[in-house]
JSON list of C-alpha atoms in Angstrom, two decimals:
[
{"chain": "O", "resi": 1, "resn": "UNK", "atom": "CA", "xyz": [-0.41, -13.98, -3.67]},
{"chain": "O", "resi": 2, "resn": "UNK", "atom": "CA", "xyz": [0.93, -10.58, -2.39]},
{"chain": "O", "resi": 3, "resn": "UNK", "atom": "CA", "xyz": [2.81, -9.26, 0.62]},
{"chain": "O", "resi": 4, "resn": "UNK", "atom": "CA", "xyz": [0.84, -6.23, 0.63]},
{"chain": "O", "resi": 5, "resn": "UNK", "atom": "CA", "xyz": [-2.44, -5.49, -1.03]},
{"chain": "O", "resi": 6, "resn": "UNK", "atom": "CA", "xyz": [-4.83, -2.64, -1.35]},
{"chain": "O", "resi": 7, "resn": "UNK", "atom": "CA", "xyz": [-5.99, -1.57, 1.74]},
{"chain": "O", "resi": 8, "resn": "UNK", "atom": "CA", "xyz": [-3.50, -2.02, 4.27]},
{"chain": "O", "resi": 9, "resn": "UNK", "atom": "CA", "xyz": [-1.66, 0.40, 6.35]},
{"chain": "O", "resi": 10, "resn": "UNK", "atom": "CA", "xyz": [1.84, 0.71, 5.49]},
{"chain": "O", "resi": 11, "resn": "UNK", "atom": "CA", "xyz": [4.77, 2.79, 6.63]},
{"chain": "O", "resi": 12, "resn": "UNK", "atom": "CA", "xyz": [7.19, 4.33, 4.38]},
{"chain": "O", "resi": 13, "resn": "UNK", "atom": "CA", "xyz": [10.81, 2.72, 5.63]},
{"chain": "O", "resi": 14, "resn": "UNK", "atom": "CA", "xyz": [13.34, 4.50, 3.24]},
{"chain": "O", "resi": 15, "resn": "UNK", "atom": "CA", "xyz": [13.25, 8.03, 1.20]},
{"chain": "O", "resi": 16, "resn": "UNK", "atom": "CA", "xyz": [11.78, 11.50, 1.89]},
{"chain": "O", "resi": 17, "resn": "UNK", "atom": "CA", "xyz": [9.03, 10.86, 3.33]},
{"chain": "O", "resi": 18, "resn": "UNK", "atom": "CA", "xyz": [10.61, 8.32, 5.79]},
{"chain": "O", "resi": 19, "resn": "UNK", "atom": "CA", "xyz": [8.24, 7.41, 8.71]},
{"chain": "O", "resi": 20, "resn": "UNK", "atom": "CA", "xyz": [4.54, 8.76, 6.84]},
{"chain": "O", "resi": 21, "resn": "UNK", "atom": "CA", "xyz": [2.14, 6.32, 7.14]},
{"chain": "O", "resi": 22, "resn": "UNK", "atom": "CA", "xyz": [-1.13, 5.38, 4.93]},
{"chain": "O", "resi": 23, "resn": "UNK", "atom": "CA", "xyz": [-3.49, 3.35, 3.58]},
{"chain": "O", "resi": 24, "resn": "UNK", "atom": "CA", "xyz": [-2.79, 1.59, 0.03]},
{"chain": "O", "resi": 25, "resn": "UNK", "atom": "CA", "xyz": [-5.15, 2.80, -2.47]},
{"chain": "O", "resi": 26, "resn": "UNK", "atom": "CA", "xyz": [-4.43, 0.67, -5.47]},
{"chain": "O", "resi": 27, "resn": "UNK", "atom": "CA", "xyz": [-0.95, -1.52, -6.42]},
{"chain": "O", "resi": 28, "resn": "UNK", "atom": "CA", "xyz": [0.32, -1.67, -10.11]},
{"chain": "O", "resi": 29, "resn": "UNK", "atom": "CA", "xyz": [2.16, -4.93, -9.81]},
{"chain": "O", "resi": 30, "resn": "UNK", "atom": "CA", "xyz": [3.81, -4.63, -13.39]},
{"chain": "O", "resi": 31, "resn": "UNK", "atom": "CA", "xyz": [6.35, -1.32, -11.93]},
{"chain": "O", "resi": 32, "resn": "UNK", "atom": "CA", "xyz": [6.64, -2.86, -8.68]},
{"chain": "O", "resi": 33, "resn": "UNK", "atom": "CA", "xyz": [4.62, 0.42, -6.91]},
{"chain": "O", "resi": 34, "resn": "UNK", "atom": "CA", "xyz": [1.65, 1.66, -5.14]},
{"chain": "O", "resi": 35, "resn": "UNK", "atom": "CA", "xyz": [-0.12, 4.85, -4.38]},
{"chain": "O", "resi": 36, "resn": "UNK", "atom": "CA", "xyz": [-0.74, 5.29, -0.70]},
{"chain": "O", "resi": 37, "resn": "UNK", "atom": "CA", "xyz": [-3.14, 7.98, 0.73]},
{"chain": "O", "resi": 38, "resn": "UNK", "atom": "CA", "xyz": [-1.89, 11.39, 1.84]},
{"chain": "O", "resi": 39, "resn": "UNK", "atom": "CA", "xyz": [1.63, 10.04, 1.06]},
{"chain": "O", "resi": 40, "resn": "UNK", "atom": "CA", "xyz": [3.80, 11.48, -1.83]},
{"chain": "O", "resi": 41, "resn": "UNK", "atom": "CA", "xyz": [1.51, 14.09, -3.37]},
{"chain": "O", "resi": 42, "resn": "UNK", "atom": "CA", "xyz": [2.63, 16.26, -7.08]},
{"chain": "O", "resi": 43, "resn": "UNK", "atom": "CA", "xyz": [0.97, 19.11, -8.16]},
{"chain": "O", "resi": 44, "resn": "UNK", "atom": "CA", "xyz": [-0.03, 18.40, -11.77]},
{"chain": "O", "resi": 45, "resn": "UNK", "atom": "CA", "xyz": [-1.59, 21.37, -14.31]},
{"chain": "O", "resi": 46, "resn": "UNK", "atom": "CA", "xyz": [-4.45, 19.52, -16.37]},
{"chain": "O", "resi": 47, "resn": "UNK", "atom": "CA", "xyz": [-6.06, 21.08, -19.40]},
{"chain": "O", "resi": 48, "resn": "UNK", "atom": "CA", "xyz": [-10.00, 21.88, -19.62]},
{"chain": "O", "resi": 49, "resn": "UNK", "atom": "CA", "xyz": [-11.95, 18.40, -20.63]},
{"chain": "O", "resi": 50, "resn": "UNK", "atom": "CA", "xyz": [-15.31, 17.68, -20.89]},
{"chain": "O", "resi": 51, "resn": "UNK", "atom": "CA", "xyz": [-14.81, 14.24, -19.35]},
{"chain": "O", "resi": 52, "resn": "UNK", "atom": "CA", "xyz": [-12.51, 15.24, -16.42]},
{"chain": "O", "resi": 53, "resn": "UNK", "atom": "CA", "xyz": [-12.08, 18.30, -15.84]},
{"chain": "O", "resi": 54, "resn": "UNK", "atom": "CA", "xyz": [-14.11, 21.02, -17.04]},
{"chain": "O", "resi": 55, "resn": "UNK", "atom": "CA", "xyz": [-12.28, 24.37, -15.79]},
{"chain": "O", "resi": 56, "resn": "UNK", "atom": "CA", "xyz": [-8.71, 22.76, -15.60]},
{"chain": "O", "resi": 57, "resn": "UNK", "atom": "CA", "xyz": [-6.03, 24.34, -13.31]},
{"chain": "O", "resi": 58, "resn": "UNK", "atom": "CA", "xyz": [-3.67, 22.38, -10.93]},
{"chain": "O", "resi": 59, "resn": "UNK", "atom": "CA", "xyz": [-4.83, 19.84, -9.41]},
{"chain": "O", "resi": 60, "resn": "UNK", "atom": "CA", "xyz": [-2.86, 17.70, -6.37]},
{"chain": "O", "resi": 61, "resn": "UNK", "atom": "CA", "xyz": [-2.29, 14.03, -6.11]},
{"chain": "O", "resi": 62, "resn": "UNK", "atom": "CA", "xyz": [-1.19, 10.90, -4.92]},
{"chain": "O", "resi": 63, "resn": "UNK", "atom": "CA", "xyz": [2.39, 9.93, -7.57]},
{"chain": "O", "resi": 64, "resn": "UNK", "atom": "CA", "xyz": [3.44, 6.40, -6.99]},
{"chain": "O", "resi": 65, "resn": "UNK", "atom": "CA", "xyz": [6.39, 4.74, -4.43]},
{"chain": "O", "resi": 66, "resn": "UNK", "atom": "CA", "xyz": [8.05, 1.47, -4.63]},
{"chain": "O", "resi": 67, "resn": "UNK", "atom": "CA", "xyz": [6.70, -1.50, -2.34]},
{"chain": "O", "resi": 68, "resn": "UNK", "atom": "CA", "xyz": [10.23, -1.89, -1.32]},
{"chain": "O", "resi": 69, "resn": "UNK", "atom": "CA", "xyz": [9.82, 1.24, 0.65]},
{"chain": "O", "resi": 70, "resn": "UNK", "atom": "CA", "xyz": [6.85, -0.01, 2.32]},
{"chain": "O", "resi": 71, "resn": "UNK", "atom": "CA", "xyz": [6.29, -2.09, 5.55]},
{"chain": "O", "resi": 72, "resn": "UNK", "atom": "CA", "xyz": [3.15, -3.41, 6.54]},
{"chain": "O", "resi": 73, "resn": "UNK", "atom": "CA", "xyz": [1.87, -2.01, 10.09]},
{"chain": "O", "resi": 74, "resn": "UNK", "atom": "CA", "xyz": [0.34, -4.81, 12.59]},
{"chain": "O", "resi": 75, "resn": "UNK", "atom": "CA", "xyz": [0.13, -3.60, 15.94]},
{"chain": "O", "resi": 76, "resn": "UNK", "atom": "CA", "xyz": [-0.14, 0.13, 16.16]},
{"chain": "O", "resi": 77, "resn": "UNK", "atom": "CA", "xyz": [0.86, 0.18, 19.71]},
{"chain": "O", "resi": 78, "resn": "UNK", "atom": "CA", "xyz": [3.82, -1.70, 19.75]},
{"chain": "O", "resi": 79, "resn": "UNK", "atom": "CA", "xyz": [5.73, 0.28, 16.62]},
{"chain": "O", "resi": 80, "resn": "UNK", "atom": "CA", "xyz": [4.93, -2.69, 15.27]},
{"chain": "O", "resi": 81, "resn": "UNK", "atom": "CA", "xyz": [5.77, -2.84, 11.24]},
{"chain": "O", "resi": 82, "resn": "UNK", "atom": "CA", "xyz": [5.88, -6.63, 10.34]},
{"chain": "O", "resi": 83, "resn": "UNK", "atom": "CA", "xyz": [7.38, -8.61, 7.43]},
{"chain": "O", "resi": 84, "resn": "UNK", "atom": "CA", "xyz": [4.84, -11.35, 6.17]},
{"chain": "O", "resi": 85, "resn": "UNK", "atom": "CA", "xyz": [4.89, -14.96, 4.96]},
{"chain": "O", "resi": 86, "resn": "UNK", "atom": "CA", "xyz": [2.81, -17.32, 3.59]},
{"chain": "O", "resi": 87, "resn": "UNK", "atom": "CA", "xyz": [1.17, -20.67, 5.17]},
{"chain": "O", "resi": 88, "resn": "UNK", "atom": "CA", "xyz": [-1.77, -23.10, 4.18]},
{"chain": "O", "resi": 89, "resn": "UNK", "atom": "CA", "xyz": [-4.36, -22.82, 6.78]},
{"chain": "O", "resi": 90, "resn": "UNK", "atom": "CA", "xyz": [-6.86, -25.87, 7.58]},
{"chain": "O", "resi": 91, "resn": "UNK", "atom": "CA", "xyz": [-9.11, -25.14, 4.57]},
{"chain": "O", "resi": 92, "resn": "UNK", "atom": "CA", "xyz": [-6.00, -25.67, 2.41]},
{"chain": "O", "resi": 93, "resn": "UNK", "atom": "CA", "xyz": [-6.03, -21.86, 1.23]},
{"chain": "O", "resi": 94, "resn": "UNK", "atom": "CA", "xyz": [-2.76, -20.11, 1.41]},
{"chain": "O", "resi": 95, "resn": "UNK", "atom": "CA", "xyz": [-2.57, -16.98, 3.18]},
{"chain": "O", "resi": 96, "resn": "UNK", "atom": "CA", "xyz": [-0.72, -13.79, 4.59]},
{"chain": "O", "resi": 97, "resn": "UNK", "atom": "CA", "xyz": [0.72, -14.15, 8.40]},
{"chain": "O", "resi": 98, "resn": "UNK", "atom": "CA", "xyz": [2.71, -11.55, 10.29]},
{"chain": "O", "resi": 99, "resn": "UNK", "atom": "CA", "xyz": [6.39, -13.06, 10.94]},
{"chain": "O", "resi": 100, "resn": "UNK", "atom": "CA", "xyz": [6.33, -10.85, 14.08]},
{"chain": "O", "resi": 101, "resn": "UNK", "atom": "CA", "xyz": [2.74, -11.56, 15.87]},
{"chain": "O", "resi": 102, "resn": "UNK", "atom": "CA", "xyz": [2.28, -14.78, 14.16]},
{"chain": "O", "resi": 103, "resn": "UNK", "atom": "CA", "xyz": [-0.87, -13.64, 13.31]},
{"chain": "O", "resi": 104, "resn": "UNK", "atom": "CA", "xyz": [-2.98, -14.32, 10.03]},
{"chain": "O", "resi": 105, "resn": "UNK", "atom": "CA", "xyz": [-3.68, -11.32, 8.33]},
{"chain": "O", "resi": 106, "resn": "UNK", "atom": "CA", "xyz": [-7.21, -9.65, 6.44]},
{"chain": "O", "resi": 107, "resn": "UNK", "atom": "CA", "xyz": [-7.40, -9.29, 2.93]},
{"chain": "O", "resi": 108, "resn": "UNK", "atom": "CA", "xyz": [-6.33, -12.56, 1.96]},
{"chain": "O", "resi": 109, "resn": "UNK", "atom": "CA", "xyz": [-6.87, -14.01, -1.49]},
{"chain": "O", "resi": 110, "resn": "UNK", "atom": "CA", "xyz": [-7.53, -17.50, -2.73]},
{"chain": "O", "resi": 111, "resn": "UNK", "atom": "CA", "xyz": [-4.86, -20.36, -3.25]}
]
């Protein structure tokens, strides 16, 4: 199970872009980063494809940032960017609580 997971909001803690906030579009667990929405963006120049792109140009984008930059946000109007942890609940399935609300989390996954 993961601390953060695609989906959730997330504030950037450290870096340029310090303080931006977004939504987690997809997590590549193997390099340890994730591409959050609106958050990060390169300008890239692409070639004319048939499968892509058929006139080419530059194109913008999300690049990826480490999850160690990220903080999950719980409670919008209390500033409130929470670590998590992990519990079993009473069906026996482990899953993601705030350490600040004490609060179970969405997007949970099985045990």
């Amino acid at each position: 199970m993961n601390r953060l997971v695609k989906g959730d909001k997330v504030r950037l803690i450290s870096g340029k872009f310090k303080s931006k906030e977004g939504v987690i579009l997809s997590i590549d667990r193997k390099s340890n980063t994730a591409i959050v929405e609106g958050v990060n963006k390169v300008k890239r120049h692409e070639k004319p494809s048939q499968k892509n792109n058929n006139k080419g140009g530059v194109t913008t984008k999300e690049a990826p940032i480490a999850l160690n930059k990220l903080a999950l946000i719980v409670d919008k109007a209390k500033n409130g960017i929470s670590k998590v942890t992990f519990k079993i609940n009473k069906e026996g399935k482990k899953v993601r609580v705030s350490k600040k609300t004490k609060a179970e989390l969405k997007g949970t996954s099985k045990k």
